[in-house]
């Protein structure tokens, strides 16, 4: 009886040795990587002196700069061109009809600006975004600050947003 049991165990072990769990891979949507040929412009802004570029930020299409200690966060990204409502939704998570989207600029290079609030476990954040479209790509600048910051970031916000320009690549 022991020999039969040992024989069955050996047979099952041999059969199960080739079986393994399938590895589950997590994928991340690349979303804002420019199409072949790339964008015609790069986003140029005047960064605050204490801004630090995030190490794990995607190079090229998206760059993230933060203030040490969790103050502001500045993000620049290049997106494929889309209608204003789609860009607002993608950047803020809100429908454009739920926000006040201020439009300026000309027909060839429209500019959209909007702001929103987002709550999180670490406290809420106030966001402001400026998007410039060249018809092929949208160039976005988003800045967020902690909700309790009051007016302490007003000067920095004014300087960063007023300095935004597109520079030919």
PDB file of C-alpha atoms in Angstrom:
ATOM      1  CA  UNK A   1       0.000   0.000   0.000  1.00  0.00           C
ATOM      2  CA  UNK A   2       2.855   2.363   0.865  1.00  0.00           C
ATOM      3  CA  UNK A   3       4.466   1.660  -2.509  1.00  0.00           C
ATOM      4  CA  UNK A   4       1.257   2.484  -4.373  1.00  0.00           C
ATOM      5  CA  UNK A   5       0.839   5.706  -2.393  1.00  0.00           C
ATOM      6  CA  UNK A   6       4.471   6.694  -3.021  1.00  0.00           C
ATOM      7  CA  UNK A   7       4.046   5.830  -6.720  1.00  0.00           C
ATOM      8  CA  UNK A   8       0.955   8.033  -7.002  1.00  0.00           C
ATOM      9  CA  UNK A   9       2.710  10.888  -5.183  1.00  0.00           C
ATOM     10  CA  UNK A  10       5.700  10.632  -7.534  1.00  0.00           C
ATOM     11  CA  UNK A  11       3.400  10.595 -10.589  1.00  0.00           C
ATOM     12  CA  UNK A  12       1.430  13.623  -9.367  1.00  0.00           C
ATOM     13  CA  UNK A  13       4.625  15.489  -8.532  1.00  0.00           C
ATOM     14  CA  UNK A  14       5.995  14.803 -12.006  1.00  0.00           C
ATOM     15  CA  UNK A  15       2.772  16.016 -13.636  1.00  0.00           C
ATOM     16  CA  UNK A  16       2.523  19.137 -11.496  1.00  0.00           C
ATOM     17  CA  UNK A  17       6.169  20.162 -11.921  1.00  0.00           C
ATOM     18  CA  UNK A  18       5.398  21.601 -15.349  1.00  0.00           C
ATOM     19  CA  UNK A  19       2.470  23.635 -13.991  1.00  0.00           C
ATOM     20  CA  UNK A  20       3.031  27.115 -12.729  1.00  0.00           C
ATOM     21  CA  UNK A  21       0.913  30.139 -12.077  1.00  0.00           C
ATOM     22  CA  UNK A  22       0.731  32.557 -14.971  1.00  0.00           C
ATOM     23  CA  UNK A  23       2.587  35.765 -14.137  1.00  0.00           C
ATOM     24  CA  UNK A  24       0.263  38.765 -14.022  1.00  0.00           C
ATOM     25  CA  UNK A  25       1.827  41.866 -15.505  1.00  0.00           C
ATOM     26  CA  UNK A  26       0.569  45.318 -14.653  1.00  0.00           C
ATOM     27  CA  UNK A  27       0.473  47.734 -17.557  1.00  0.00           C
ATOM     28  CA  UNK A  28       0.379  51.489 -17.415  1.00  0.00           C
ATOM     29  CA  UNK A  29      -1.198  53.593 -20.157  1.00  0.00           C
ATOM     30  CA  UNK A  30       1.430  55.791 -21.787  1.00  0.00           C
ATOM     31  CA  UNK A  31      -1.325  58.242 -22.715  1.00  0.00           C
ATOM     32  CA  UNK A  32       0.551  61.455 -23.428  1.00  0.00           C
ATOM     33  CA  UNK A  33       3.591  60.234 -25.354  1.00  0.00           C
ATOM     34  CA  UNK A  34       3.809  62.352 -28.523  1.00  0.00           C
ATOM     35  CA  UNK A  35       3.117  60.607 -31.821  1.00  0.00           C
ATOM     36  CA  UNK A  36       5.829  59.815 -34.337  1.00  0.00           C
ATOM     37  CA  UNK A  37       7.641  62.949 -35.380  1.00  0.00           C
ATOM     38  CA  UNK A  38       6.972  64.558 -32.018  1.00  0.00           C
ATOM     39  CA  UNK A  39       5.580  67.889 -31.032  1.00  0.00           C
ATOM     40  CA  UNK A  40       6.722  71.035 -32.786  1.00  0.00           C
ATOM     41  CA  UNK A  41       7.196  72.894 -29.511  1.00  0.00           C
ATOM     42  CA  UNK A  42       8.519  72.422 -25.997  1.00  0.00           C
ATOM     43  CA  UNK A  43       6.938  74.063 -22.967  1.00  0.00           C
ATOM     44  CA  UNK A  44       9.139  76.680 -21.364  1.00  0.00           C
ATOM     45  CA  UNK A  45       8.343  78.092 -17.913  1.00  0.00           C
ATOM     46  CA  UNK A  46      10.171  79.972 -15.168  1.00  0.00           C
ATOM     47  CA  UNK A  47      10.419  77.502 -12.285  1.00  0.00           C
ATOM     48  CA  UNK A  48      10.720  78.574  -8.643  1.00  0.00           C
ATOM     49  CA  UNK A  49      14.274  78.190  -7.284  1.00  0.00           C
ATOM     50  CA  UNK A  50      13.297  75.427  -4.862  1.00  0.00           C
ATOM     51  CA  UNK A  51      11.529  73.287  -7.509  1.00  0.00           C
ATOM     52  CA  UNK A  52      12.838  69.717  -7.741  1.00  0.00           C
ATOM     53  CA  UNK A  53      12.157  67.497 -10.762  1.00  0.00           C
ATOM     54  CA  UNK A  54      10.513  64.204  -9.829  1.00  0.00           C
ATOM     55  CA  UNK A  55      12.816  61.242 -10.445  1.00  0.00           C
ATOM     56  CA  UNK A  56      10.082  58.894 -11.675  1.00  0.00           C
ATOM     57  CA  UNK A  57       8.396  61.405 -13.979  1.00  0.00           C
ATOM     58  CA  UNK A  58       8.056  60.403 -17.615  1.00  0.00           C
ATOM     59  CA  UNK A  59      10.770  62.176 -19.584  1.00  0.00           C
ATOM     60  CA  UNK A  60       9.772  64.290 -22.551  1.00  0.00           C
ATOM     61  CA  UNK A  61       5.976  64.314 -22.793  1.00  0.00           C
ATOM     62  CA  UNK A  62       5.431  64.939 -19.075  1.00  0.00           C
ATOM     63  CA  UNK A  63       7.576  66.568 -16.426  1.00  0.00           C
ATOM     64  CA  UNK A  64       6.724  67.041 -12.749  1.00  0.00           C
ATOM     65  CA  UNK A  65       8.384  69.488 -10.366  1.00  0.00           C
ATOM     66  CA  UNK A  66       7.622  69.654  -6.658  1.00  0.00           C
ATOM     67  CA  UNK A  67       8.483  71.769  -3.669  1.00  0.00           C
ATOM     68  CA  UNK A  68      10.292  69.768  -0.987  1.00  0.00           C
ATOM     69  CA  UNK A  69       7.965  69.199   1.947  1.00  0.00           C
ATOM     70  CA  UNK A  70       4.819  68.740  -0.121  1.00  0.00           C
ATOM     71  CA  UNK A  71       4.008  72.327  -1.097  1.00  0.00           C
ATOM     72  CA  UNK A  72       3.302  73.003  -4.746  1.00  0.00           C
ATOM     73  CA  UNK A  73       3.422  70.583  -7.675  1.00  0.00           C
ATOM     74  CA  UNK A  74       4.035  71.815 -11.213  1.00  0.00           C
ATOM     75  CA  UNK A  75       3.304  69.518 -14.159  1.00  0.00           C
ATOM     76  CA  UNK A  76       3.942  70.193 -17.828  1.00  0.00           C
ATOM     77  CA  UNK A  77       2.679  67.742 -20.412  1.00  0.00           C
ATOM     78  CA  UNK A  78       2.191  67.445 -24.132  1.00  0.00           C
ATOM     79  CA  UNK A  79      -1.035  65.794 -25.278  1.00  0.00           C
ATOM     80  CA  UNK A  80      -2.444  64.935 -28.685  1.00  0.00           C
ATOM     81  CA  UNK A  81      -4.802  67.674 -29.873  1.00  0.00           C
ATOM     82  CA  UNK A  82      -8.448  67.223 -28.935  1.00  0.00           C
ATOM     83  CA  UNK A  83     -11.490  69.433 -28.361  1.00  0.00           C
ATOM     84  CA  UNK A  84     -11.303  71.683 -25.296  1.00  0.00           C
ATOM     85  CA  UNK A  85     -13.899  69.610 -23.412  1.00  0.00           C
ATOM     86  CA  UNK A  86     -11.862  66.412 -23.847  1.00  0.00           C
ATOM     87  CA  UNK A  87      -8.631  68.082 -22.709  1.00  0.00           C
ATOM     88  CA  UNK A  88     -10.337  69.609 -19.647  1.00  0.00           C
ATOM     89  CA  UNK A  89     -11.781  66.199 -18.738  1.00  0.00           C
ATOM     90  CA  UNK A  90      -8.441  64.448 -19.185  1.00  0.00           C
ATOM     91  CA  UNK A  91      -6.470  66.924 -17.084  1.00  0.00           C
ATOM     92  CA  UNK A  92      -8.991  67.641 -14.321  1.00  0.00           C
ATOM     93  CA  UNK A  93     -11.291  64.635 -14.273  1.00  0.00           C
ATOM     94  CA  UNK A  94     -14.280  67.004 -14.511  1.00  0.00           C
ATOM     95  CA  UNK A  95     -16.583  67.777 -17.420  1.00  0.00           C
ATOM     96  CA  UNK A  96     -15.855  71.172 -18.938  1.00  0.00           C
ATOM     97  CA  UNK A  97     -19.471  72.161 -18.205  1.00  0.00           C
ATOM     98  CA  UNK A  98     -18.769  71.768 -14.461  1.00  0.00           C
ATOM     99  CA  UNK A  99     -15.846  74.231 -14.568  1.00  0.00           C
ATOM    100  CA  UNK A 100     -15.397  77.788 -15.797  1.00  0.00           C
ATOM    101  CA  UNK A 101     -13.103  77.406 -18.796  1.00  0.00           C
ATOM    102  CA  UNK A 102     -11.672  80.746 -19.894  1.00  0.00           C
ATOM    103  CA  UNK A 103     -10.787  80.856 -23.571  1.00  0.00           C
ATOM    104  CA  UNK A 104      -8.359  83.324 -25.110  1.00  0.00           C
ATOM    105  CA  UNK A 105      -5.774  83.400 -27.868  1.00  0.00           C
ATOM    106  CA  UNK A 106      -6.443  83.318 -31.566  1.00  0.00           C
ATOM    107  CA  UNK A 107      -8.092  80.781 -33.827  1.00  0.00           C
ATOM    108  CA  UNK A 108      -4.711  79.262 -34.739  1.00  0.00           C
ATOM    109  CA  UNK A 109      -3.498  78.997 -31.152  1.00  0.00           C
ATOM    110  CA  UNK A 110      -6.355  78.886 -28.622  1.00  0.00           C
ATOM    111  CA  UNK A 111      -5.573  79.066 -24.902  1.00  0.00           C
ATOM    112  CA  UNK A 112      -7.800  77.529 -22.220  1.00  0.00           C
ATOM    113  CA  UNK A 113      -7.494  78.159 -18.489  1.00  0.00           C
ATOM    114  CA  UNK A 114      -9.476  76.550 -15.692  1.00  0.00           C
ATOM    115  CA  UNK A 115      -9.201  75.641 -12.018  1.00  0.00           C
ATOM    116  CA  UNK A 116     -10.641  72.995  -9.693  1.00  0.00           C
ATOM    117  CA  UNK A 117     -10.418  71.526  -6.206  1.00  0.00           C
ATOM    118  CA  UNK A 118      -9.692  67.864  -5.417  1.00  0.00           C
ATOM    119  CA  UNK A 119      -9.933  66.224  -2.010  1.00  0.00           C
ATOM    120  CA  UNK A 120      -7.560  63.465  -0.926  1.00  0.00           C
ATOM    121  CA  UNK A 121      -6.537  61.555   2.192  1.00  0.00           C
ATOM    122  CA  UNK A 122      -3.654  63.991   2.689  1.00  0.00           C
ATOM    123  CA  UNK A 123      -5.900  67.061   2.456  1.00  0.00           C
ATOM    124  CA  UNK A 124      -7.380  68.901  -0.477  1.00  0.00           C
ATOM    125  CA  UNK A 125      -5.466  70.601  -3.254  1.00  0.00           C
ATOM    126  CA  UNK A 126      -6.300  73.563  -5.445  1.00  0.00           C
ATOM    127  CA  UNK A 127      -5.405  73.133  -9.123  1.00  0.00           C
ATOM    128  CA  UNK A 128      -4.978  75.631 -11.922  1.00  0.00           C
ATOM    129  CA  UNK A 129      -4.298  74.695 -15.540  1.00  0.00           C
ATOM    130  CA  UNK A 130      -3.364  76.514 -18.733  1.00  0.00           C
ATOM    131  CA  UNK A 131      -3.489  74.755 -22.106  1.00  0.00           C
ATOM    132  CA  UNK A 132      -2.167  76.091 -25.410  1.00  0.00           C
ATOM    133  CA  UNK A 133      -3.150  74.243 -28.600  1.00  0.00           C
ATOM    134  CA  UNK A 134      -1.307  74.405 -31.914  1.00  0.00           C
ATOM    135  CA  UNK A 135      -3.831  72.201 -33.730  1.00  0.00           C
ATOM    136  CA  UNK A 136      -1.664  69.070 -33.556  1.00  0.00           C
ATOM    137  CA  UNK A 137      -0.809  69.021 -29.859  1.00  0.00           C
ATOM    138  CA  UNK A 138      -1.993  70.569 -26.613  1.00  0.00           C
ATOM    139  CA  UNK A 139       0.656  71.919 -24.247  1.00  0.00           C
ATOM    140  CA  UNK A 140      -0.560  71.892 -20.638  1.00  0.00           C
ATOM    141  CA  UNK A 141       0.771  73.511 -17.482  1.00  0.00           C
ATOM    142  CA  UNK A 142      -0.906  72.415 -14.243  1.00  0.00           C
ATOM    143  CA  UNK A 143      -0.011  73.719 -10.793  1.00  0.00           C
ATOM    144  CA  UNK A 144      -1.483  72.466  -7.525  1.00  0.00           C
ATOM    145  CA  UNK A 145      -1.080  73.837  -4.007  1.00  0.00           C
ATOM    146  CA  UNK A 146      -2.369  72.632  -0.613  1.00  0.00           C
ATOM    147  CA  UNK A 147      -5.851  73.945   0.208  1.00  0.00           C
ATOM    148  CA  UNK A 148      -4.768  75.727   3.395  1.00  0.00           C
ATOM    149  CA  UNK A 149      -2.007  77.717   1.695  1.00  0.00           C
ATOM    150  CA  UNK A 150      -4.046  80.917   1.438  1.00  0.00           C
ATOM    151  CA  UNK A 151      -2.251  83.516  -0.673  1.00  0.00           C
ATOM    152  CA  UNK A 152       1.280  82.289   0.040  1.00  0.00           C
ATOM    153  CA  UNK A 153       1.707  80.898  -3.491  1.00  0.00           C
ATOM    154  CA  UNK A 154       0.047  83.766  -5.407  1.00  0.00           C
ATOM    155  CA  UNK A 155       3.298  85.391  -6.556  1.00  0.00           C
ATOM    156  CA  UNK A 156       4.788  82.055  -7.636  1.00  0.00           C
ATOM    157  CA  UNK A 157       1.600  81.131  -9.548  1.00  0.00           C
ATOM    158  CA  UNK A 158       1.559  84.470 -11.348  1.00  0.00           C
ATOM    159  CA  UNK A 159       5.207  84.129 -12.374  1.00  0.00           C
ATOM    160  CA  UNK A 160       4.908  80.516 -13.541  1.00  0.00           C
ATOM    161  CA  UNK A 161       1.725  81.017 -15.581  1.00  0.00           C
ATOM    162  CA  UNK A 162       2.817  84.330 -17.118  1.00  0.00           C
ATOM    163  CA  UNK A 163       6.169  82.798 -18.132  1.00  0.00           C
ATOM    164  CA  UNK A 164       4.618  79.862 -20.031  1.00  0.00           C
ATOM    165  CA  UNK A 165       5.602  79.922 -23.671  1.00  0.00           C
ATOM    166  CA  UNK A 166       6.073  77.443 -26.484  1.00  0.00           C
ATOM    167  CA  UNK A 167       9.579  77.183 -27.847  1.00  0.00           C
ATOM    168  CA  UNK A 168      10.218  75.520 -31.239  1.00  0.00           C
ATOM    169  CA  UNK A 169      12.016  72.207 -30.891  1.00  0.00           C
TER     170      UNK A 169
END
